[in-house]
Coordinates of C-alpha atoms in Angstrom, one line a residue:
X261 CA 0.0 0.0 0.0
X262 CA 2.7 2.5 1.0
X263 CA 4.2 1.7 -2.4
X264 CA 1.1 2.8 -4.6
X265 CA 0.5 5.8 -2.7
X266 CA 4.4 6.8 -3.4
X267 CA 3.6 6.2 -7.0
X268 CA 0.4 8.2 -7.5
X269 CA 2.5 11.0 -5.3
X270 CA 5.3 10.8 -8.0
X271 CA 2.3 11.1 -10.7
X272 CA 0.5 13.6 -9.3
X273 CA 3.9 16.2 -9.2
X274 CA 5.0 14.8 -12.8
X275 CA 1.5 16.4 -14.2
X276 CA 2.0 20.7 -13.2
X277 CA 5.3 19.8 -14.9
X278 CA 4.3 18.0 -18.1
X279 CA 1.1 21.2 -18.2
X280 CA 4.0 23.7 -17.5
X281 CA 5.8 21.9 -20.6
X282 CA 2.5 22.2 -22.9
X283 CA 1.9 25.8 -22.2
X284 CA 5.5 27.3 -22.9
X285 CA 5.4 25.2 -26.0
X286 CA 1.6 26.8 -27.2
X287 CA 3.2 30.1 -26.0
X288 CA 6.3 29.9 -28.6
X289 CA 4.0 29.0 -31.1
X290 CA 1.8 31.8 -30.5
X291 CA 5.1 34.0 -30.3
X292 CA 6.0 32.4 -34.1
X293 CA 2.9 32.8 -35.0
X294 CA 2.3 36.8 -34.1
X295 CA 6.1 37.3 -36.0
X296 CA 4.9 36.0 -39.1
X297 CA 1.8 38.2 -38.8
X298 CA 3.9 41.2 -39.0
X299 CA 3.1 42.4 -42.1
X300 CA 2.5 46.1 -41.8
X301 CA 3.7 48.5 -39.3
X302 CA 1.4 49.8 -36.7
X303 CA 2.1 53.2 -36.6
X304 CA 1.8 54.4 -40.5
X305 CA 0.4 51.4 -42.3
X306 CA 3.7 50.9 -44.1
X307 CA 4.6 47.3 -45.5
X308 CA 8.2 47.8 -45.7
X309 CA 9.5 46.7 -43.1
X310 CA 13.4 45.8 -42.3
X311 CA 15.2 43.2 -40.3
X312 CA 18.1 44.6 -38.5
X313 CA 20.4 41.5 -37.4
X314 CA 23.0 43.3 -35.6
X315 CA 20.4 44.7 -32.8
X316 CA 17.8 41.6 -33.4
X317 CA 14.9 44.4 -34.4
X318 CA 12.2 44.6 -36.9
X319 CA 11.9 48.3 -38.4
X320 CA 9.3 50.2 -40.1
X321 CA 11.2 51.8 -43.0
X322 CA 8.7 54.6 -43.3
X323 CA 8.4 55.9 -39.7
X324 CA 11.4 54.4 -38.1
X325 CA 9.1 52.5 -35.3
X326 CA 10.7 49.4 -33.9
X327 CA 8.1 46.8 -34.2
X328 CA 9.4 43.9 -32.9
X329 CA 12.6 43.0 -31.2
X330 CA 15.0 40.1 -29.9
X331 CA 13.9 37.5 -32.4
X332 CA 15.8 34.9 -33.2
X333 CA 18.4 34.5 -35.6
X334 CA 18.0 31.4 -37.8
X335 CA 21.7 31.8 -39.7
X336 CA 24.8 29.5 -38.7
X337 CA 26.3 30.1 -35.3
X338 CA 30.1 30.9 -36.9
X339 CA 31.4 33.3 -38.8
X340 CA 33.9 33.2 -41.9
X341 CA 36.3 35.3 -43.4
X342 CA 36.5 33.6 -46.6
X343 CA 34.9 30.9 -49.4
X344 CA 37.6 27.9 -47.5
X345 CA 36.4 28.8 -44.3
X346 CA 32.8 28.8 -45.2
X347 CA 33.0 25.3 -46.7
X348 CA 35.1 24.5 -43.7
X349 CA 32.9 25.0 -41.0
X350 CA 29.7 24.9 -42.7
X351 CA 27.8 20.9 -41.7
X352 CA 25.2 20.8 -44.7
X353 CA 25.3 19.4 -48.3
X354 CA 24.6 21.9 -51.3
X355 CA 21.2 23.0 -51.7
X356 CA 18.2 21.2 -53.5
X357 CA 18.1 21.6 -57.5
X358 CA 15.6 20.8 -59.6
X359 CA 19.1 21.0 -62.6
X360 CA 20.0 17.7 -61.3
X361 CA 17.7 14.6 -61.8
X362 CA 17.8 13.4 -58.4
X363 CA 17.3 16.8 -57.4
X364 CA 21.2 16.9 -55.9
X365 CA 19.6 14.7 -53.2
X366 CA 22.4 11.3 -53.7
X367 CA 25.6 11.4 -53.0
X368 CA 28.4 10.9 -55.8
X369 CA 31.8 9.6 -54.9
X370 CA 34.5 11.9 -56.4
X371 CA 37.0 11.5 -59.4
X372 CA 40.2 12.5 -57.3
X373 CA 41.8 9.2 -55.3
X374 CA 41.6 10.5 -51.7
X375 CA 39.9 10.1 -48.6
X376 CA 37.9 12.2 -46.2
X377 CA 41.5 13.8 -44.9
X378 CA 42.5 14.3 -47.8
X379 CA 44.9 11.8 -48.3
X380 CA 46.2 9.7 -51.2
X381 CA 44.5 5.9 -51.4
X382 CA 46.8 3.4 -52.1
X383 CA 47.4 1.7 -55.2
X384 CA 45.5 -1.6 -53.6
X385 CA 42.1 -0.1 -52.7
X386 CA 41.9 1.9 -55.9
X387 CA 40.9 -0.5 -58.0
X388 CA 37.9 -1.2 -55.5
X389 CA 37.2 2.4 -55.2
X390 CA 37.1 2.4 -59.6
X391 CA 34.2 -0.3 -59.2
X392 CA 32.5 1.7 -56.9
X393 CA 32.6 4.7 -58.9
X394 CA 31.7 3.0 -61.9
X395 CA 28.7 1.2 -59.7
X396 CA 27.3 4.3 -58.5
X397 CA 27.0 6.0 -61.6
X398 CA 24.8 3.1 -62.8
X399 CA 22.3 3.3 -59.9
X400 CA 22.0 6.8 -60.0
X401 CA 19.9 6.4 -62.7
X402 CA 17.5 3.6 -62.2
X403 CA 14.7 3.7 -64.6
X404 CA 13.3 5.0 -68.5
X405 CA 12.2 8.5 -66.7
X406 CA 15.3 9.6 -65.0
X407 CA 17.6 8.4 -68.2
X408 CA 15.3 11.2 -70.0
X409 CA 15.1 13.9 -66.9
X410 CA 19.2 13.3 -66.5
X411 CA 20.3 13.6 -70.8
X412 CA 17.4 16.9 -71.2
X413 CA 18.6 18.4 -67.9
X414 CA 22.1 18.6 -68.9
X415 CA 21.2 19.5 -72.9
X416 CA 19.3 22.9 -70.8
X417 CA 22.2 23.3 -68.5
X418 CA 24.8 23.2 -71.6
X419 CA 21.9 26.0 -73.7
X420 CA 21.9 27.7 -70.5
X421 CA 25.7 28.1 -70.4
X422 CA 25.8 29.1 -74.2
X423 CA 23.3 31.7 -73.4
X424 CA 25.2 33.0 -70.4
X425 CA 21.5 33.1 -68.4
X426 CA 21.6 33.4 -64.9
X427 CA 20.7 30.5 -62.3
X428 CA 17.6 31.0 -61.7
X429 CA 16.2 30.5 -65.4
X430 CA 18.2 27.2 -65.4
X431 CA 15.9 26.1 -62.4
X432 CA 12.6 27.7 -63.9
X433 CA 13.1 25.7 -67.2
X434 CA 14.0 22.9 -65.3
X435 CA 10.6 22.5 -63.0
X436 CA 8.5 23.2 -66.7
X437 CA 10.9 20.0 -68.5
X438 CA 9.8 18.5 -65.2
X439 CA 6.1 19.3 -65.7
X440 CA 6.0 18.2 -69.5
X441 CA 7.6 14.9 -68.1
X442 CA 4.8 14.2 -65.2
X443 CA 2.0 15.6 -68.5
X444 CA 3.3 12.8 -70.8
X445 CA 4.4 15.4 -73.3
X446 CA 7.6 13.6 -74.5
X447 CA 6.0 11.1 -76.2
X448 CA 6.3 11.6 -79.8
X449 CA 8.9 14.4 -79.8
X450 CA 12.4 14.7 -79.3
X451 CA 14.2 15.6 -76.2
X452 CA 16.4 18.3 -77.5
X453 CA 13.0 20.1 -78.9
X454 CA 11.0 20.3 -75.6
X455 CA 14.1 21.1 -73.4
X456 CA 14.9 23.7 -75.7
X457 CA 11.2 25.0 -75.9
X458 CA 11.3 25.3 -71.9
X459 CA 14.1 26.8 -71.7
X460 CA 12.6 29.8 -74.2
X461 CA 9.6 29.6 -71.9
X462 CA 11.7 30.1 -69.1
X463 CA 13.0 33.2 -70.3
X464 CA 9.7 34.6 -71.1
X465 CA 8.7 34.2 -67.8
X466 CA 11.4 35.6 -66.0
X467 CA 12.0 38.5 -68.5
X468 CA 15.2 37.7 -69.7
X469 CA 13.9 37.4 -73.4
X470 CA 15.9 35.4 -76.0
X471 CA 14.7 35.1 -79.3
X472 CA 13.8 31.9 -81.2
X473 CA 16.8 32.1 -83.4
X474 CA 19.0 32.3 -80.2
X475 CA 17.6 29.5 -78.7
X476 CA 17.9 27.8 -82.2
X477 CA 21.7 28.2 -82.6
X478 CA 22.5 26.7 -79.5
X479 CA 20.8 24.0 -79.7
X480 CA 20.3 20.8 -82.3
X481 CA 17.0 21.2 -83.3
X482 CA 15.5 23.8 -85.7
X483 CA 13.5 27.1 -85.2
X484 CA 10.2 25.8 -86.7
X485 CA 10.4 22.3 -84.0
X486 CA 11.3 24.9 -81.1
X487 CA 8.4 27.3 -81.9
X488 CA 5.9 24.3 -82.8
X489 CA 7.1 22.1 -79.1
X490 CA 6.7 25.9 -77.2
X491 CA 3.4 26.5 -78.3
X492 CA 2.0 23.1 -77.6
X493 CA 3.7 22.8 -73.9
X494 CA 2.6 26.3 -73.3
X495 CA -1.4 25.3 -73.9
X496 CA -1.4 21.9 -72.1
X497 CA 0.5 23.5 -69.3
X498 CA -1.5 26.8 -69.4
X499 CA 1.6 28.5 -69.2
X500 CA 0.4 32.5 -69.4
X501 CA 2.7 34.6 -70.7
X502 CA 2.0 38.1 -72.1
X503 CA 4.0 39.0 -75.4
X504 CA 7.7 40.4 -75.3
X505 CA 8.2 43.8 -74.5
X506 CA 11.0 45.6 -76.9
X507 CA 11.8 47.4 -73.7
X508 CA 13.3 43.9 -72.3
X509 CA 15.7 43.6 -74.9
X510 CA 16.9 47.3 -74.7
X511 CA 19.8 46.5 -71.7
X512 CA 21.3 43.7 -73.9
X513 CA 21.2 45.2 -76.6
X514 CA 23.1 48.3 -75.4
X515 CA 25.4 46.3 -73.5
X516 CA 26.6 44.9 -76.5
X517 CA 27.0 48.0 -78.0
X518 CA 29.1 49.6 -75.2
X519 CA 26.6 52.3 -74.9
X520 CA 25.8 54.4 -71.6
X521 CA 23.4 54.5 -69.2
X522 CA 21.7 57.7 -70.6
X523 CA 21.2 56.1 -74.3
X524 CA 19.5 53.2 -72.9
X525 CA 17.6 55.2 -71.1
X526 CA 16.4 57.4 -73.9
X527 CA 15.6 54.2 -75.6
X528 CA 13.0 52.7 -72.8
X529 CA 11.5 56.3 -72.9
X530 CA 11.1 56.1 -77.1
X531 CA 9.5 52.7 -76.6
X532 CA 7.0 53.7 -74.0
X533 CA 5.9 56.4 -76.1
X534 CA 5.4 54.2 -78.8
X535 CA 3.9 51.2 -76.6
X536 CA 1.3 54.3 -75.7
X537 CA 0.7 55.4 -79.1
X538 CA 0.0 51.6 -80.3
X539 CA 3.2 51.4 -82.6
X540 CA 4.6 48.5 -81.3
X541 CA 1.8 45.5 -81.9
X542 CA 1.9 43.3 -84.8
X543 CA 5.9 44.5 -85.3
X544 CA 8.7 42.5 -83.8
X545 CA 10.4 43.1 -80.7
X546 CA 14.0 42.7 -81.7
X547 CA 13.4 45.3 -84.5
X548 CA 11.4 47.9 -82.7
X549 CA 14.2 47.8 -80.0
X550 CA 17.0 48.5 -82.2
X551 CA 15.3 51.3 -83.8
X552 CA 14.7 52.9 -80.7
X553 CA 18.2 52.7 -79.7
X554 CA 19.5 54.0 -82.9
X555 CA 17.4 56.9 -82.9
X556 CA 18.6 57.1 -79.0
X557 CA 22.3 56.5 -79.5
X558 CA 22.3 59.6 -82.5
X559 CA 20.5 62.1 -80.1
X560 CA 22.9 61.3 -77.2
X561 CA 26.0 61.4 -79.7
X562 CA 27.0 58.5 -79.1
X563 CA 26.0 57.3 -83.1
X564 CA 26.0 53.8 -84.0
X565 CA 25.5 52.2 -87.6
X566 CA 22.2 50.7 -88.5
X567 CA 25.0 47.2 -89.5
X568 CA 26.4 47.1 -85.9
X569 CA 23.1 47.8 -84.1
X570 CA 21.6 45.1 -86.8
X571 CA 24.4 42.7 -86.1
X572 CA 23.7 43.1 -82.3
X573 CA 19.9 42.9 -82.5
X574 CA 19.9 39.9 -84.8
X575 CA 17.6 41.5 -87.5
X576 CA 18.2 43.5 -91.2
X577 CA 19.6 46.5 -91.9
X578 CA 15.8 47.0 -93.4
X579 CA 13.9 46.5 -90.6
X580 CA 15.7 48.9 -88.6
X581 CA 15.3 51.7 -91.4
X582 CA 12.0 50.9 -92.0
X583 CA 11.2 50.9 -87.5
X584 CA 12.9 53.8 -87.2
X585 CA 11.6 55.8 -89.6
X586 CA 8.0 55.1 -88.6
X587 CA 9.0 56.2 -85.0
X588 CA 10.6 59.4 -86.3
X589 CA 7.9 60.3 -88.4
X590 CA 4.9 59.5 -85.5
X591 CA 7.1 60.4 -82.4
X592 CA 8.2 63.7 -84.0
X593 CA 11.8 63.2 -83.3
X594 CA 14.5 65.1 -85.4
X595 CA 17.0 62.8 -86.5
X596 CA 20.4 64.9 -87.9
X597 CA 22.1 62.3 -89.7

């Protein structure tokens, strides 16, 4: 008897402490939740807000009120200098990519013959260590889908490179080759065709614009299959994407022209007055940019021929005579040539 009362006096002082327990864990969660609430500041109404890691605040941008304070940092404990340090210290694995078949999520034993401590393995293991290379290579890709998603997703990543386009349009086209895949929209059509038709959509969506013949010269299929693979992908995905804007291919353009800052932005300002006065539909992009920019680049003094801004802009000398003079003559612009 004196033993069950000792154990339902032990119970009775375990139960404050597992309720104490539940309500500091309903309280953080209730602090997490009111910090992700935080969307506006109290005071003005403001939305931009800024997170100020050295004194652990949250402040309005607009006002200066200190909305919240002392929350948590959720970056690595250490500090480093420099890009060996960093890898040094840091205790995770490269981020998930949808560039990689397996998503970067399996592990890949290295070219170089050397262990963890960086080491040289001897000349008996290495022939072991050959075998397992060769043995993981095979099971990285396992089945009929992942032979496809690993061959297309290194054709976009060698397009991409071509192209000199920025990581995050290698990961955009990658999650639309990805769709097409899980859609069934392979069958019937080659591989090269649909991963270079998502990579063109991935532009488009991320406003980095490339033309068709771009897109063409890079890779192993022709214009007409690009164009014909986009348009289908693009209506069984529902992909929504409003036409090009010549304004998008106005810093490119100048950039490979070596032209300032103030002729591009003369250019954008031709073009929007144009856009407004309906000049732009039913005329291509490519050409309506280069016009504007030649007219831009002879009224900043900065002149460029109609063959180098042609040569840039992948069009004719033509069409550039032709755009330009119909902006001239609507616009009002006085062109001293």
């Amino acid at each position: 008897m004196a033993e069950i009362e000792k154990i339902r006096e032990i119970e009775r002082k375990e139960i404050p402490k597992e309720k104490t327990i539940e309500k500091a864990r309903k309280e953080v969660e209730k602090a997490g939740e009111t910090e992700e609430r935080i969307v506006e500041c109290p005071e003005c109404g403001s939305r931009q807000l800024v997170h100020d890691y050295e004194r652990a605040e949250l402040v309005c941008n607009e006002c200066g009120l200190v909305v919240d304070e002392d929350f948590i940092d959720m970056g690595p404990e250490w500090r480093a200098f420099d890009h060996d340090q960093r890898m040094k210290r840091s205790r995770v694995g490269a981020p998930m990519t949808f560039t990689i078949h397996d998503k970067g999520l399996s592990t890949m034993i290295d070219w170089r013959n050397r262990d963890s401590y960086g080491k040289s393995i001897s000349s008996k293991n290495r022939a072991q260590l050959y075998r397992l290379r060769k043995w993981q290579r095979r099971i990285r890709v396992s089945n009929a889908t992942e032979r496809n998603l690993a061959f297309a997703l290194s054709e976009l990543d060698r397009m991409a490179s071509a192209l000199g386009l920025p990581r995050n349009i290698r990961e955009t086209s990658a999650v639309v080759y990805r769709k097409a895949v899980t859609k069934n929209l392979i069958r019937g059509r080659s591989i090269e065709g649909v991963a270079a038709a998502a990579l063109y959509a991935a532009c488009r969506q991320n406003g980095v614009p490339r033309t068709l013949d771009e897109i063409a010269e890079v890779s192993r299929v022709s214009r007409k299959e690009i164009g014909r693979t986009y348009r289908f992908i693009s209506r069984e995905l529902g992909l929504k994407l409003m036409p090009t804007s010549p304004i998008d291919y106005v810093p490119r353009f100048c950039s490979g022209l070596n032209l300032k800052g103030e002729v591009q932005s003369r250019a954008v300002e031709i073009l929007r007055q144009a856009a407004e006065k309906e000049l732009t539909s039913g005329r291509g992009p490519t050409g309506v940019a280069a016009a504007a920019i030649y007219i831009s680049s002879i009224l900043c003094g900065e002149r460029r021929t109609q063959r180098e801004v042609a040569n840039v802009a992948g069009v004719t000398e033509v069409t550039i005579r032709n755009r330009y003079k119909e902006l001239a003559e609507e616009l009002d612009i006085e062109i001293i040539l």
